[in-house]
PDB file of C-alpha atoms in Angstrom:
ATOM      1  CA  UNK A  19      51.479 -16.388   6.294  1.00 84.00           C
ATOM      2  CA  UNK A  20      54.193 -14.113   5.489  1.00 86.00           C
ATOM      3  CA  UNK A  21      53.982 -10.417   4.496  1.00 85.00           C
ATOM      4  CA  UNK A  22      56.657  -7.933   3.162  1.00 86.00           C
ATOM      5  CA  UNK A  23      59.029 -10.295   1.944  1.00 91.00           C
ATOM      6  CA  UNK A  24      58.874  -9.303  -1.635  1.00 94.00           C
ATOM      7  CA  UNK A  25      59.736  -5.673  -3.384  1.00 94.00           C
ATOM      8  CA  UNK A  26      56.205  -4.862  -4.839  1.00 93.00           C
ATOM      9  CA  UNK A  27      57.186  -4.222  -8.299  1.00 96.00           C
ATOM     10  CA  UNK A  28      58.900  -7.859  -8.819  1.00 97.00           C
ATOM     11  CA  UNK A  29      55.333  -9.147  -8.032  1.00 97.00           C
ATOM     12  CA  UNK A  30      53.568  -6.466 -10.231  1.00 97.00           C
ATOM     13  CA  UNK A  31      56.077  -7.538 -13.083  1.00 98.00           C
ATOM     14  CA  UNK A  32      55.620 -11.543 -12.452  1.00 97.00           C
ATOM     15  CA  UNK A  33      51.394 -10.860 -12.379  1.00 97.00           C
ATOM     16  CA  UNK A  34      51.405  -8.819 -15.560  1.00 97.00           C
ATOM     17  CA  UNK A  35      53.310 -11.600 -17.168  1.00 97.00           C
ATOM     18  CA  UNK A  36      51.225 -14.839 -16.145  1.00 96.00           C
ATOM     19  CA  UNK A  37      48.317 -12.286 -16.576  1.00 95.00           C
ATOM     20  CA  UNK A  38      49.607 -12.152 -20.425  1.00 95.00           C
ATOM     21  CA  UNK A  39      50.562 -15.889 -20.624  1.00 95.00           C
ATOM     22  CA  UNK A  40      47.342 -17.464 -18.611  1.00 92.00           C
ATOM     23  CA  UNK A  41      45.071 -15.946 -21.524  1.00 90.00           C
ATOM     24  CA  UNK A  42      47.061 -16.996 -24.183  1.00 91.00           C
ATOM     25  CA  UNK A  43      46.691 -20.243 -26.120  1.00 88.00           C
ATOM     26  CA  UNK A  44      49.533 -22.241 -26.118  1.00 88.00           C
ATOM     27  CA  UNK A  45      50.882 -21.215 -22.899  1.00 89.00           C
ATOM     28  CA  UNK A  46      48.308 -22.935 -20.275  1.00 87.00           C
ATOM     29  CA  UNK A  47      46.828 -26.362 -20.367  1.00 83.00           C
ATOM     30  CA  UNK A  48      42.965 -26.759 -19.068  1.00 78.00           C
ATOM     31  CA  UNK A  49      42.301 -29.004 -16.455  1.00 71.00           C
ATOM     32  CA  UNK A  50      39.070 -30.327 -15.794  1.00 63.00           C
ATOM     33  CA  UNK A  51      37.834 -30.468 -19.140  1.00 62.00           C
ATOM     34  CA  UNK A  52      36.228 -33.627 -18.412  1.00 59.00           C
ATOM     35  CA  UNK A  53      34.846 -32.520 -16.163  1.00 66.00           C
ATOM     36  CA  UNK A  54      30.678 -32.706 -16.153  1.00 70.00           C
ATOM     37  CA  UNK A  55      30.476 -28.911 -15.627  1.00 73.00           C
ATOM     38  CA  UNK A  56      33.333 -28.147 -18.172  1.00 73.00           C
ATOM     39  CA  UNK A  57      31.138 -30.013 -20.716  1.00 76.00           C
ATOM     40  CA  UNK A  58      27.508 -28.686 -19.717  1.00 79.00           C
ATOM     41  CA  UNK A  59      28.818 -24.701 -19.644  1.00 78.00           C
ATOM     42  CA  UNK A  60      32.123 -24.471 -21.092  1.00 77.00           C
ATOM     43  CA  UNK A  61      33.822 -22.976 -18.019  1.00 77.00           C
ATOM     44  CA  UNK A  62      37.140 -23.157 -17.102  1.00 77.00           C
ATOM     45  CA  UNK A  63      37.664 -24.607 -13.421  1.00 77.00           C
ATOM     46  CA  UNK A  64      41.441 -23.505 -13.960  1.00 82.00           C
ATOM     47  CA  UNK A  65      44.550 -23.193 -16.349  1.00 87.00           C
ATOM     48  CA  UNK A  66      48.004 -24.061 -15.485  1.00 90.00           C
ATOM     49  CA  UNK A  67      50.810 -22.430 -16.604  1.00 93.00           C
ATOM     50  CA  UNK A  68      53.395 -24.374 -19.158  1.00 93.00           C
ATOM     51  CA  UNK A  69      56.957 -24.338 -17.573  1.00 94.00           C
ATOM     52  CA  UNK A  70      56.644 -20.536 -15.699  1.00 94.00           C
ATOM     53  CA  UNK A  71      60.129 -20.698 -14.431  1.00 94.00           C
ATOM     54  CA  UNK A  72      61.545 -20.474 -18.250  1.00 95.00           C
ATOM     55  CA  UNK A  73      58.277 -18.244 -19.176  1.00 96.00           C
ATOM     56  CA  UNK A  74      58.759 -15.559 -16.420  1.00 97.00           C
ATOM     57  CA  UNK A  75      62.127 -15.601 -15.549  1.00 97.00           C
ATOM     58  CA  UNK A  76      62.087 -12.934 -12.871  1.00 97.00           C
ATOM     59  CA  UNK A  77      60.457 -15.961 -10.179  1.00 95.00           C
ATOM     60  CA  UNK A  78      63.720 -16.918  -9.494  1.00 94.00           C
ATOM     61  CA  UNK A  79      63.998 -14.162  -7.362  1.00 94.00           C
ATOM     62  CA  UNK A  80      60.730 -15.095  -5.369  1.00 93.00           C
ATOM     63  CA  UNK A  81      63.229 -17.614  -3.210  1.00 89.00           C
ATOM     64  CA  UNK A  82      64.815 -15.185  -1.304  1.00 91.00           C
ATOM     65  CA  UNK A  83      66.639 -15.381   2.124  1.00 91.00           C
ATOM     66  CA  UNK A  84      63.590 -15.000   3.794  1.00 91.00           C
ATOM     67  CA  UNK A  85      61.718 -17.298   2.686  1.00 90.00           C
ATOM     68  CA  UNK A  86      64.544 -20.018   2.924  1.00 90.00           C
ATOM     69  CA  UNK A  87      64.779 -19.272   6.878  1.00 91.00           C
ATOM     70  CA  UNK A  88      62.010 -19.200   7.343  1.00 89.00           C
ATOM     71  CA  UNK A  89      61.732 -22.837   5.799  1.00 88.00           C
ATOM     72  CA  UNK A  90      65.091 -23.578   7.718  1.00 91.00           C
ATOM     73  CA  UNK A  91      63.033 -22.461  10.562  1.00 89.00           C
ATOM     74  CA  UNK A  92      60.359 -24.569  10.422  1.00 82.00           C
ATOM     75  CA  UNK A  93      62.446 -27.639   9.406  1.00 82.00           C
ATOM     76  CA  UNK A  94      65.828 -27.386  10.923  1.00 87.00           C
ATOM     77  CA  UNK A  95      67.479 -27.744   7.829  1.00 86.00           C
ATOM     78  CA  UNK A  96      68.356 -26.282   4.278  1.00 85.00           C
ATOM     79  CA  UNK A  97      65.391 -26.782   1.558  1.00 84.00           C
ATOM     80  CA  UNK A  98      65.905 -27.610  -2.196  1.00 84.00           C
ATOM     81  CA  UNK A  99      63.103 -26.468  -4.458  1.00 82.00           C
ATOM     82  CA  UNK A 100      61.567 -28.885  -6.531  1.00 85.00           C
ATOM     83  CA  UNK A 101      59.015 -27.086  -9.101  1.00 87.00           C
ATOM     84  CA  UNK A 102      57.666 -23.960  -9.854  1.00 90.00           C
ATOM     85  CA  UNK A 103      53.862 -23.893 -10.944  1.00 90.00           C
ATOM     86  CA  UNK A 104      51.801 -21.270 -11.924  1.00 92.00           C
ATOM     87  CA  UNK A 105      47.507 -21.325 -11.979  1.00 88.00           C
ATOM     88  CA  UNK A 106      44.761 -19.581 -11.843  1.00 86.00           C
ATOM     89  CA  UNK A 107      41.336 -20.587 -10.705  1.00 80.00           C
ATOM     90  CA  UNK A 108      37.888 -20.253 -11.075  1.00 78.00           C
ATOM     91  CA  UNK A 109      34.846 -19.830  -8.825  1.00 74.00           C
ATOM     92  CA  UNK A 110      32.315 -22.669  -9.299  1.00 73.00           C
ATOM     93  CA  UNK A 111      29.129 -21.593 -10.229  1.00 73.00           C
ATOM     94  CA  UNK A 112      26.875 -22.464  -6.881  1.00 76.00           C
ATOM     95  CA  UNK A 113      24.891 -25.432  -8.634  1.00 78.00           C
ATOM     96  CA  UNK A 114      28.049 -27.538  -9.019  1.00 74.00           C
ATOM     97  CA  UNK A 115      29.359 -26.500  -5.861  1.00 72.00           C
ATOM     98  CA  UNK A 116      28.237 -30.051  -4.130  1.00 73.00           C
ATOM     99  CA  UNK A 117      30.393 -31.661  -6.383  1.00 71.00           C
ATOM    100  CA  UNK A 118      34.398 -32.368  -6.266  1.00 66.00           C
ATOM    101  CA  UNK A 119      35.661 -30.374  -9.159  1.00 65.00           C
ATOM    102  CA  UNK A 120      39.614 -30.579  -8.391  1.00 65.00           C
ATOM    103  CA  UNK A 121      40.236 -28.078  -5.326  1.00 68.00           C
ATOM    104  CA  UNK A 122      36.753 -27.116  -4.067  1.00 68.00           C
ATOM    105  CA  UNK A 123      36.359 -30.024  -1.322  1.00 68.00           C
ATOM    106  CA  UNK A 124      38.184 -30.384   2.034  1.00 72.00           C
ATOM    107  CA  UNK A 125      41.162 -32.311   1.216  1.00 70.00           C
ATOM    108  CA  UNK A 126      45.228 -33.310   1.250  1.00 72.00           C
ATOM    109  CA  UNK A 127      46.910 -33.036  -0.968  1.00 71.00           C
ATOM    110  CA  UNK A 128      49.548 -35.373   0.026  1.00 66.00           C
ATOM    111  CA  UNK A 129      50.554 -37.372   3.262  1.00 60.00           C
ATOM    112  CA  UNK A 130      54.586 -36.136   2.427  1.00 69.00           C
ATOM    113  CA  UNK A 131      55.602 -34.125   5.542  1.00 70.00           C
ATOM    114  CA  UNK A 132      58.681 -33.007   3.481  1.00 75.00           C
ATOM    115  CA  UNK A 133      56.551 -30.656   0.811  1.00 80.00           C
ATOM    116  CA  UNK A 134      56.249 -27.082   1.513  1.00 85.00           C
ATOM    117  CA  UNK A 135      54.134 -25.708  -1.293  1.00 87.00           C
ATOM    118  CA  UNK A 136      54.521 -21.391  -1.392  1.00 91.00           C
ATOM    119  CA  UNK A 137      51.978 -19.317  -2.131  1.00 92.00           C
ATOM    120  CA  UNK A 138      52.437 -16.201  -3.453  1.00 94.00           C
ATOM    121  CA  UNK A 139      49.508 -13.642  -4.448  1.00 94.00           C
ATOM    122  CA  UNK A 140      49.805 -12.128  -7.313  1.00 95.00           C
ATOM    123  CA  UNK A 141      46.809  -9.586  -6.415  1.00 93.00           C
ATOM    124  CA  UNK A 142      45.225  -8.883  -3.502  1.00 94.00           C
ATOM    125  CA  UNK A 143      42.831 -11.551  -2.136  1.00 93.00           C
ATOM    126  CA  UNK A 144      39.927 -11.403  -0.361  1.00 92.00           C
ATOM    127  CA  UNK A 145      37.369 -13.258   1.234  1.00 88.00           C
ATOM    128  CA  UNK A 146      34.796 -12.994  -1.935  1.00 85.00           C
ATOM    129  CA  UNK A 147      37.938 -14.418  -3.790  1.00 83.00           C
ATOM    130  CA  UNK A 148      37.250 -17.822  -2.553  1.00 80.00           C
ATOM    131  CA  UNK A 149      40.572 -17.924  -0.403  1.00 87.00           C
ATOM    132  CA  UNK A 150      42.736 -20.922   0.579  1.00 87.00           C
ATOM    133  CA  UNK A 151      41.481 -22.530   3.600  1.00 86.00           C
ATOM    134  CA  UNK A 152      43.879 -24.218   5.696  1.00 88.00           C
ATOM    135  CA  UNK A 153      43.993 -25.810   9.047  1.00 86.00           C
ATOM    136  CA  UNK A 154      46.633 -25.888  11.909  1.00 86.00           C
ATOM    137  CA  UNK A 155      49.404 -28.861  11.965  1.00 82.00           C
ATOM    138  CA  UNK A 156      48.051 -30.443  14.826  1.00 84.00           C
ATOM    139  CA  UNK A 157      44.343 -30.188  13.304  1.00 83.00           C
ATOM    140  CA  UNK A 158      46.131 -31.796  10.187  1.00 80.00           C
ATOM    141  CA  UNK A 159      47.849 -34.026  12.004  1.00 81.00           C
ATOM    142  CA  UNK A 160      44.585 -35.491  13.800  1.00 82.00           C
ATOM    143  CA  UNK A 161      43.154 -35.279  10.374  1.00 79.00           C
ATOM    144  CA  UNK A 162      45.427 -37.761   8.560  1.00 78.00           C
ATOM    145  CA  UNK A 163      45.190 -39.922  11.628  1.00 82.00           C
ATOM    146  CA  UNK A 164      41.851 -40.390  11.453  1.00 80.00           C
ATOM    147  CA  UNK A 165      41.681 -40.697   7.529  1.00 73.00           C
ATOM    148  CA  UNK A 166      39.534 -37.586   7.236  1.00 67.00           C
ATOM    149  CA  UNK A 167      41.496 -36.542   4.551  1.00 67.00           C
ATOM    150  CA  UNK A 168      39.477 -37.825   1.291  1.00 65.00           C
ATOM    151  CA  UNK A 169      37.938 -35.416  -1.381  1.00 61.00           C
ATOM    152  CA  UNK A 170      34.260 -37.138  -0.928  1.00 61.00           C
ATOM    153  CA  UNK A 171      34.210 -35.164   2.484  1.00 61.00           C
ATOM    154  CA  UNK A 172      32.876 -32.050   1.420  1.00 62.00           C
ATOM    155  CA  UNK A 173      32.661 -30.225   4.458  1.00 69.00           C
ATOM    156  CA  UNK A 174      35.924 -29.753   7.496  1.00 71.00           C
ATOM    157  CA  UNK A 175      35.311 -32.769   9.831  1.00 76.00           C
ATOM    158  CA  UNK A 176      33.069 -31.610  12.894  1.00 78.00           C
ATOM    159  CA  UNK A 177      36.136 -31.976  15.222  1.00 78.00           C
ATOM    160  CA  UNK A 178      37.808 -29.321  13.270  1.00 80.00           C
ATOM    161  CA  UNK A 179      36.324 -25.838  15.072  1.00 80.00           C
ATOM    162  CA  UNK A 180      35.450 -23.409  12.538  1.00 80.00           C
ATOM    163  CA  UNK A 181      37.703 -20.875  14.396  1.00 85.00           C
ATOM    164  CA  UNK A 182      40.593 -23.124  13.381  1.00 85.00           C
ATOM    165  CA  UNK A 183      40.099 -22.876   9.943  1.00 88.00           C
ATOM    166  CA  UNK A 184      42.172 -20.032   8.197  1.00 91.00           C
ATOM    167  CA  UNK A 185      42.026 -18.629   4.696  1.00 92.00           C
ATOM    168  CA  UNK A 186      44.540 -16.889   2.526  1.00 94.00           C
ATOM    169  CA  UNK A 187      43.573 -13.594   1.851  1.00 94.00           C
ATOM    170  CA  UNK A 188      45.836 -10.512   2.164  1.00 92.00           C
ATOM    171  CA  UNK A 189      47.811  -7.922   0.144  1.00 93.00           C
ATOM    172  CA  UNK A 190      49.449  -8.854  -3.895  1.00 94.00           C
ATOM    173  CA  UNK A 191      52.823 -10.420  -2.337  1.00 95.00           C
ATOM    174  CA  UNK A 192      51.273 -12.490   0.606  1.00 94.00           C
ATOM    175  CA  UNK A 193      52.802 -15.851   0.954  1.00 95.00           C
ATOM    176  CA  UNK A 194      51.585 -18.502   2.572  1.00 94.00           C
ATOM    177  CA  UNK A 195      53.712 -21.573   3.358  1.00 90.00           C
ATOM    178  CA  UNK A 196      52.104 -24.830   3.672  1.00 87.00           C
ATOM    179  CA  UNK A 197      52.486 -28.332   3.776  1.00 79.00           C
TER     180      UNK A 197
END
């Protein structure tokens, strides 16, 4: 987690804009619309942004020098970026909460060890939020290994201590880095 990276006002600009453009028709797509729950209540799970980088073009200032060393940190070696992608999500009402609807189970997302995905809040986040979770890259690591990596598991493997677990919640402009 990084703080203090970003001028406040770039971030206050880039929310009120995907605030504007994640309401408005034509500029998100839906996912999860087949979704059981999307079909018994109508609510939105999340929305995804349609190209942000051409929609908002102030993010291109969100990869700054700091966060490339700090990636050149971590992996020895100059990063290219690949996308830029913009959502918003939903809190699941607690009666669907047992079931897998897109990022509410423990999971990976990928087995690539060269994806770095940034975070950047675009409002302060808190623990009634729903925050991120995230493990350590050893936990990970031991994770994968074992195959304990699969959406069906809906709880952390009992291996992973609870203290271990982190969550993304901090100030609008808090980046978290993770792979």
């Amino acid at each position: 987690i990084l703080n203090d990276i970003y001028d406040t006002n770039l971030i206050l600009e880039i929310a009120k804009k995907f605030d504007q453009l994640i309401n408005k028709d034509g500029d998100f797509i839906r996912r999860g619309t087949v979704r059981k729950i999307y079909k018994e209540t109508g609510q939105e799970l999340n929305k995804i942004l349609i190209d942000p980088a051409r929609a908002i073009p102030l993010t291109k200032y969100l990869l700054n020098d700091k966060i490339g060393s700090a990636l050149k940190e971590y992996y020895g070696a100059e990063c290219c970026p690949t996308e830029i992608q913009g959502w918003r999500n939903y809190s699941i009402p607690d009666e669907y909460k047992d079931r897998d609807l897109l990022s509410n189970h423990w999971h990976n997302d990928s087995l690539k060890s060269d994806t770095v995905k940034i975070y950047i809040a675009l409002h302060d986040i808190t623990e009634s939020h729903g925050p991120f979770h995230f493990i350590p890259r050893e936990q990970t690591k031991r994770a994968i290994k074992l195959g304990d990596i699969e959406r069906s598991n809906d709880e952390v493997p009992e291996y992973i201590e609870r203290e271990d677990v982190n969550k993304f919640v901090g100030k609008i402009g808090s980046v978290l880095l993770v792979n």
